[in-house]
PDB file of C-alpha atoms in Angstrom:
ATOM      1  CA  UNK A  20      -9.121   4.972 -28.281  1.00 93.00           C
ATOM      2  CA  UNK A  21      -8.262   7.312 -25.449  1.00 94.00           C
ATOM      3  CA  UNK A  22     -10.018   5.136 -22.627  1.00 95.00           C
ATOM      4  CA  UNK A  23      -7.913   2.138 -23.667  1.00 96.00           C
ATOM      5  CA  UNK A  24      -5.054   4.342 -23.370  1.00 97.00           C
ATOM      6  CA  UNK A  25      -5.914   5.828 -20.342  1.00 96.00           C
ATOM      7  CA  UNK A  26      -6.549   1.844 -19.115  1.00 97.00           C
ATOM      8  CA  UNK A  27      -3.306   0.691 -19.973  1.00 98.00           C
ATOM      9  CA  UNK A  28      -1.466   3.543 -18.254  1.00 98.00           C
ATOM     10  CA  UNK A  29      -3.237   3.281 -15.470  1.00 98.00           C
ATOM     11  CA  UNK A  30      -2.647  -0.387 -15.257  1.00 98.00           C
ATOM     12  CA  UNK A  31       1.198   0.448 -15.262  1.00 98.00           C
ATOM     13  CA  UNK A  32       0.768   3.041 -12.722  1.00 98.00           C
ATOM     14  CA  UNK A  33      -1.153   1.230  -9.969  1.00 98.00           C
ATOM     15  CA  UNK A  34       1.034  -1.912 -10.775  1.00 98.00           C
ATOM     16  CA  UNK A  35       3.995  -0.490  -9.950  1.00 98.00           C
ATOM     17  CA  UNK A  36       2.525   1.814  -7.312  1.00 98.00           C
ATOM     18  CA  UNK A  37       1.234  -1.201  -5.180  1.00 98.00           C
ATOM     19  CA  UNK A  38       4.741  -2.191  -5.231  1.00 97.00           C
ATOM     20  CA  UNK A  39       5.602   0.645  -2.371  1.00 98.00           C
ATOM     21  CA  UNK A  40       2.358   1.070  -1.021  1.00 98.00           C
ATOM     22  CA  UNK A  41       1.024   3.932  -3.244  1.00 98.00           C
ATOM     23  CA  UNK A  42      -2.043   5.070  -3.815  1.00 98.00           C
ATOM     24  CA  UNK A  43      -2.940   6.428  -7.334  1.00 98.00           C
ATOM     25  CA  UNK A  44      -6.451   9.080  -7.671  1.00 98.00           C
ATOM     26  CA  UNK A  45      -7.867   9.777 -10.672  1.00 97.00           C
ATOM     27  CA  UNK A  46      -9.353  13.360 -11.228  1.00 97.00           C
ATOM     28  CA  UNK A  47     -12.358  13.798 -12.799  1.00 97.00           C
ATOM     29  CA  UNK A  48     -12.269  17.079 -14.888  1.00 94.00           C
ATOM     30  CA  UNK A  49     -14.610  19.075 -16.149  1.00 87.00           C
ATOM     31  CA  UNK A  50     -16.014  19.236 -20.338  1.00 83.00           C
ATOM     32  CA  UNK A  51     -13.322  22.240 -21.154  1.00 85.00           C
ATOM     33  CA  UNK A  52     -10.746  20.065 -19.449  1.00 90.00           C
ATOM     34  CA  UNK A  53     -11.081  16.999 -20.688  1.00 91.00           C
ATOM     35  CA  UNK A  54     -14.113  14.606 -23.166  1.00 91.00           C
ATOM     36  CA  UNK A  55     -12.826  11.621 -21.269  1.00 94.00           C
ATOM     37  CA  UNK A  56     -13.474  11.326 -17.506  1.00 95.00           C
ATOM     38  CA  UNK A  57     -16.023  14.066 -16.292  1.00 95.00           C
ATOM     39  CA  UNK A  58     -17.527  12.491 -13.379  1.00 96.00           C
ATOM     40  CA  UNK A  59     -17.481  10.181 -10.390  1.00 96.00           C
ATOM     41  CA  UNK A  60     -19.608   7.914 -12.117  1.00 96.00           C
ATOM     42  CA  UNK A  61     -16.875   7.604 -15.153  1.00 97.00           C
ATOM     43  CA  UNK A  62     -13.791   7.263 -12.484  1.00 98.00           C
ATOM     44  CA  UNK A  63     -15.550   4.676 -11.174  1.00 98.00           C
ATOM     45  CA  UNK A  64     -16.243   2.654 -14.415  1.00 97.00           C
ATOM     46  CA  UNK A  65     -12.354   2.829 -14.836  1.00 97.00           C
ATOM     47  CA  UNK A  66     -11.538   1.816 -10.948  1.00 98.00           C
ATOM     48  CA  UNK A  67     -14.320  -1.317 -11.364  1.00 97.00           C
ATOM     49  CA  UNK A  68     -13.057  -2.003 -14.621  1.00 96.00           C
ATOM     50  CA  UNK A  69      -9.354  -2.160 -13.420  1.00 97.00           C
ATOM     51  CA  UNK A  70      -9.701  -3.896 -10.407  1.00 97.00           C
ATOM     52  CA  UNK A  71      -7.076  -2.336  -8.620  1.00 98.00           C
ATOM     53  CA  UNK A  72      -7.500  -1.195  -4.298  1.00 98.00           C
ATOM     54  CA  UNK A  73      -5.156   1.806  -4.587  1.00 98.00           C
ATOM     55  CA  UNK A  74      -7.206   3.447  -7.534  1.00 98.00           C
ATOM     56  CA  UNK A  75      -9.120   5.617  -5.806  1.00 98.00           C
ATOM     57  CA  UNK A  76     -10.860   9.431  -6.929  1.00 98.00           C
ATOM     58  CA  UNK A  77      -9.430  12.381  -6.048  1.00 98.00           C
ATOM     59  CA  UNK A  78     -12.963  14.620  -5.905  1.00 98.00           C
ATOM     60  CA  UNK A  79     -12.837  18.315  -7.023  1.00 97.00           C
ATOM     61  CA  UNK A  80     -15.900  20.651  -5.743  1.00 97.00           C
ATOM     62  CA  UNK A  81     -15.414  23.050  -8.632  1.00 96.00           C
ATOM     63  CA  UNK A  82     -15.387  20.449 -11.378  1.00 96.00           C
ATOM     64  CA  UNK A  83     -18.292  18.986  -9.864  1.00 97.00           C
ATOM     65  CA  UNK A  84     -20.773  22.190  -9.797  1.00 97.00           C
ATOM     66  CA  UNK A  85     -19.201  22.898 -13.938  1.00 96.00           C
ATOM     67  CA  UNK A  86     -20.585  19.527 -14.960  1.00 95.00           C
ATOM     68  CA  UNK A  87     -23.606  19.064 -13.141  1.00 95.00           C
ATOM     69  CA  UNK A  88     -23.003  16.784 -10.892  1.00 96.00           C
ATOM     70  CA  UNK A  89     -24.551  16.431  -6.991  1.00 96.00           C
ATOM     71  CA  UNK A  90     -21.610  16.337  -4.670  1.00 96.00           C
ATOM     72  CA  UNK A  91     -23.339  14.550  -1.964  1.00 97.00           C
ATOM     73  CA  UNK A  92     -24.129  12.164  -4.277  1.00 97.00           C
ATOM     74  CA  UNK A  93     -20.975  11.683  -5.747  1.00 97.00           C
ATOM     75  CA  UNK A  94     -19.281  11.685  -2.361  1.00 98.00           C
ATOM     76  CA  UNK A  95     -21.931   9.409  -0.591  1.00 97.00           C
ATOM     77  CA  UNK A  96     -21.419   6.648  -4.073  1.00 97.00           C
ATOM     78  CA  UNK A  97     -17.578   7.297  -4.366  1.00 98.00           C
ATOM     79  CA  UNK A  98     -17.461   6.374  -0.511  1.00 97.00           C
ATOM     80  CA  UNK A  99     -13.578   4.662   0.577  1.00 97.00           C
ATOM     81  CA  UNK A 100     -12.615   5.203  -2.858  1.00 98.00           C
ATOM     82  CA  UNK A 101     -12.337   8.614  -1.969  1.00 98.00           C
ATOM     83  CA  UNK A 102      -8.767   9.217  -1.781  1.00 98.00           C
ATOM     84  CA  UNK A 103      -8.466  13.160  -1.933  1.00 98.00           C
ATOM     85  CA  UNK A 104     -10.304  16.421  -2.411  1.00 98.00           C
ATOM     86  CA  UNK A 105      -9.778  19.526  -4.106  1.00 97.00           C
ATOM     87  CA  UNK A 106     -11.501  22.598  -2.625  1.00 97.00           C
ATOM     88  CA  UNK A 107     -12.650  25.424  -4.735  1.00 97.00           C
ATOM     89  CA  UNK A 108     -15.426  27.441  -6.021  1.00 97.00           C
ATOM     90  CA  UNK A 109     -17.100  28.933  -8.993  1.00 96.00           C
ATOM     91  CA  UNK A 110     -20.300  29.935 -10.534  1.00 96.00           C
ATOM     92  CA  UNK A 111     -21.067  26.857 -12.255  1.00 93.00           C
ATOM     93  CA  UNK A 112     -20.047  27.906 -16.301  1.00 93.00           C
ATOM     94  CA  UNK A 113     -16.307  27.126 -16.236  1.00 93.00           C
ATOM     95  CA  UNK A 114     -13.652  26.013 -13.414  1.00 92.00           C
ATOM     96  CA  UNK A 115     -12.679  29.394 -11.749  1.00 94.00           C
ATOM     97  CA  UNK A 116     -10.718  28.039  -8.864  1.00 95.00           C
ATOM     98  CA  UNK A 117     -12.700  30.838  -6.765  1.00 96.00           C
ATOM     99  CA  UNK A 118     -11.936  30.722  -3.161  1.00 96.00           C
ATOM    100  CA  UNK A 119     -14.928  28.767  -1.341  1.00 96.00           C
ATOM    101  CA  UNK A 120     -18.148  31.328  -0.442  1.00 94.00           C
ATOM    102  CA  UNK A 121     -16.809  33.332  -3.975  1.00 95.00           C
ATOM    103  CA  UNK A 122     -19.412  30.840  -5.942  1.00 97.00           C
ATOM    104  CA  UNK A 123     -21.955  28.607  -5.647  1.00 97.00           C
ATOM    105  CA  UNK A 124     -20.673  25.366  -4.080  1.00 97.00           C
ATOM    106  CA  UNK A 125     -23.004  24.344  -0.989  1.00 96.00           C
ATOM    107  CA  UNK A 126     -19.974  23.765   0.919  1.00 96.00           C
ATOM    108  CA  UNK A 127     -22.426  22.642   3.584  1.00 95.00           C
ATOM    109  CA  UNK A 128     -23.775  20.103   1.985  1.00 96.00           C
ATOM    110  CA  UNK A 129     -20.393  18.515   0.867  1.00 97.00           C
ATOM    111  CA  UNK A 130     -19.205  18.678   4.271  1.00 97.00           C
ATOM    112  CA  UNK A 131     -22.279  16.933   5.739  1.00 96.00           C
ATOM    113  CA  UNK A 132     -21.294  13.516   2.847  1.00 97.00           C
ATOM    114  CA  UNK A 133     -17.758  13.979   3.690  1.00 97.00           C
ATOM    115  CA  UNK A 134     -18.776  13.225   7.584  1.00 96.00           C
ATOM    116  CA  UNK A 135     -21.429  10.586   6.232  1.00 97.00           C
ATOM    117  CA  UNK A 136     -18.699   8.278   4.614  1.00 97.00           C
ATOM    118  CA  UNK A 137     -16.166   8.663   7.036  1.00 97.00           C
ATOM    119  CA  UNK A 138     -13.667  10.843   5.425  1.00 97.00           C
ATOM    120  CA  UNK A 139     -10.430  11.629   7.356  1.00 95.00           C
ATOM    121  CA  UNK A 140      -8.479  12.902   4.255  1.00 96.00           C
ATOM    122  CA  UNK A 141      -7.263  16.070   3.359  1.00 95.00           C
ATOM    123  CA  UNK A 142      -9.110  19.327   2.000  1.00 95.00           C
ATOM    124  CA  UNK A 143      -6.790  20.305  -0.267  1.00 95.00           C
ATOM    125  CA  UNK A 144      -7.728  24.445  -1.759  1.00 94.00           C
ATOM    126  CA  UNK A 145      -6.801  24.351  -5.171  1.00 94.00           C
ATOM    127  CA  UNK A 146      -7.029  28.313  -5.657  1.00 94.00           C
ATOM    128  CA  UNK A 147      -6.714  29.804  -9.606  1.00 93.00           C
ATOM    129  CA  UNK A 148      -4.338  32.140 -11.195  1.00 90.00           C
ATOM    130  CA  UNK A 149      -6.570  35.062  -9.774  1.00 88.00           C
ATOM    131  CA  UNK A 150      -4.643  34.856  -6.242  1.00 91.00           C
ATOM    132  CA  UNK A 151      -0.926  34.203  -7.712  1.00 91.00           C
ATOM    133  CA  UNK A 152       0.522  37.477  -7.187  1.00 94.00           C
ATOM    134  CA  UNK A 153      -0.576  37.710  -2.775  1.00 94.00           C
ATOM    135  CA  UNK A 154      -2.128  33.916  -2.577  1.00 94.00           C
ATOM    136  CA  UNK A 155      -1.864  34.203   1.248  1.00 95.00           C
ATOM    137  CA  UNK A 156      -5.529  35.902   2.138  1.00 95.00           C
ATOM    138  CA  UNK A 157      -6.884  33.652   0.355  1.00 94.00           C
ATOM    139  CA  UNK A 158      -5.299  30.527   0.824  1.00 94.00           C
ATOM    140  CA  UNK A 159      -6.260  31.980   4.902  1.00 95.00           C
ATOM    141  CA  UNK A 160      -9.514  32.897   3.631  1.00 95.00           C
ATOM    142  CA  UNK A 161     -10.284  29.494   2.608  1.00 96.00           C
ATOM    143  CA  UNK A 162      -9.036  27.773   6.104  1.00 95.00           C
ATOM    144  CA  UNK A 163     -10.922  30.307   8.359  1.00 96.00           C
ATOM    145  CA  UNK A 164     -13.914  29.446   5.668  1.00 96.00           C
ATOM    146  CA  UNK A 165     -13.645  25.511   6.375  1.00 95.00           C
ATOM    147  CA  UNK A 166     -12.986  26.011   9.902  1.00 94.00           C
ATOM    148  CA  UNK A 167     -16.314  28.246  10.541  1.00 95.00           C
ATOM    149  CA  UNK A 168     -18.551  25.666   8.744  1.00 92.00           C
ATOM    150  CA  UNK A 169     -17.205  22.726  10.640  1.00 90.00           C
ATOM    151  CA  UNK A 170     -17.347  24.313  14.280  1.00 90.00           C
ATOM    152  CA  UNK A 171     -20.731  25.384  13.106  1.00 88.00           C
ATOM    153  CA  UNK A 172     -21.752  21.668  12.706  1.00 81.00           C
TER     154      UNK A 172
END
């Protein structure tokens, strides 16, 4: 099936991706994305499963609020696996890509695991179709957003 598909590619991937040092993250998605991988606890069946150190997650806030899953939980479990984060917001029903403080993300919270584990990575705003035409404010929006709750801390 799909999972054995998804296996063997990925096998492939990180295999030759080792070869120069390359890290590969898988992206959980949410249920109107994707039936296959929805959540940290299914990227990391794959990563135990395959065996491989540069298969990492790369976590998504938005996808995490649309399928119910705790992000300080998820961040706290996926702990050095955690090779990259996506930064958005939404109201919980489908994968808006809002601009963080447009939804209901406790960006807070998610901050507070990402300094619990350690994380030195990149925040990464992945920011929807909504903001194409002036994505600027927004995309400034979301810095001055991040920056506020991290001084605050």
């Amino acid at each position: 099936g799909a999972w054995t598909r998804l296996r063997e590619s990925l096998t492939a991937i990180c295999t030759f991706a080792a070869h120069y040092g390359m890290r590969i993250a898988i992206e959980p998605a949410d249920r109107y994305e994707t039936d296959l991988m929805n959540t940290t606890g299914d990227a990391l069946r794959m990563i135990d499963d395959l065996g491989f150190e540069n298969l990492g997650v790369l976590f998504d806030t938005g996808h995490a609020l649309v399928v119910g899953e705790s992000t300080p939980k998820a961040i706290r479990t996926l702990g050095d696996r955690l090779f990259h984060v996506h930064v958005d917001d939404n109201q919980g029903q489908r994968d808006q890509h809002l601009a963080p403080g447009e939804g209901l993300v406790d960006f807070d919270a998610f901050l507070d695991a990402l300094d619990g584990i350690g994380y030195e990575g990149f925040l990464c705003a992945e920011l929807g179709w909504d903001y194409t035409i002036d994505p600027d404010p927004p995309a400034r929006e979301t810095a001055a957003f991040l920056r506020a709750r991290l001084a605050a801390r």
